[in-house]
Amino acid sequence: IQSGQFGIARRLLDKLAADPRSQKYFFYCITEFFYWDRLGNLQKVQTWHERAMAAATNSMQHYFVRHIFAEFYLNNRFYLDYIKAAQELARISPGDPWLWHNLSIAHYELKQFPEAEFCNQKAPSLMDFGAAQEIRELLRRR
């Protein structure tokens, strides 16, 4: 999937799907999620998000599914949906600098500059990195 060989990936996933138990396996569901995410099929992404949540057996897996679904929102410019999902994740993991950085991007894209600045300040306070500095510079220039 990561290399863009979708035909091969689809054949393998279909072979695995022949076993009706496959949809109960977390990693199978996550792989289907990533497959449909790369193809940009929102309906299938939502379906596999739900199946992955059902297949998750611990809190880390639940968090991971919520995190990748939030990233799907951000990558597809569903900024309001991303903000809502990321705010829930921030309650669970407030020390994730990339979550705060991505929140600053979403707020910036929606022209919610005070919120973008708050999130942008939070990110480098947890870990200083170039991407957060770039957003900080964009905010300063506006």
Short mmCIF file of N, CA and C in Angstrom, two decimals, residues 104 116-126 136:
data_model
loop_
_atom_site.label_atom_id
_atom_site.label_comp_id
_atom_site.label_asym_id
_atom_site.label_seq_id
_atom_site.Cartn_x
_atom_site.Cartn_y
_atom_site.Cartn_z
N SER A 104 -2.86 23.35 15.10
CA SER A 104 -2.55 24.73 14.69
C SER A 104 -2.74 24.90 13.19
N ALA A 116 -5.07 29.00 16.47
CA ALA A 116 -3.86 28.50 15.80
C ALA A 116 -2.62 28.89 16.59
N GLU A 117 -2.59 30.13 17.08
CA GLU A 117 -1.44 30.58 17.86
C GLU A 117 -1.30 29.80 19.16
N PHE A 118 -2.43 29.58 19.84
CA PHE A 118 -2.39 28.81 21.09
C PHE A 118 -1.81 27.43 20.85
N CYS A 119 -2.33 26.73 19.84
CA CYS A 119 -1.86 25.37 19.55
C CYS A 119 -0.41 25.38 19.08
N ASN A 120 -0.05 26.40 18.31
CA ASN A 120 1.32 26.50 17.82
C ASN A 120 2.30 26.71 18.97
N GLN A 121 1.90 27.47 19.97
CA GLN A 121 2.77 27.68 21.13
C GLN A 121 2.89 26.41 21.97
N LYS A 122 1.82 25.65 22.02
CA LYS A 122 1.80 24.42 22.81
C LYS A 122 2.75 23.38 22.21
N ALA A 123 2.76 23.26 20.88
CA ALA A 123 3.57 22.22 20.22
C ALA A 123 5.06 22.35 20.56
N PRO A 124 5.70 23.50 20.30
CA PRO A 124 7.14 23.56 20.59
C PRO A 124 7.47 23.60 22.08
N SER A 125 6.47 23.90 22.93
CA SER A 125 6.75 23.82 24.36
C SER A 125 6.94 22.36 24.79
N LEU A 126 6.40 21.44 23.98
CA LEU A 126 6.56 20.01 24.26
C LEU A 126 7.78 19.44 23.55
N ARG A 136 4.60 29.00 13.06
CA ARG A 136 4.78 30.19 13.88
C ARG A 136 5.12 31.39 13.00
#
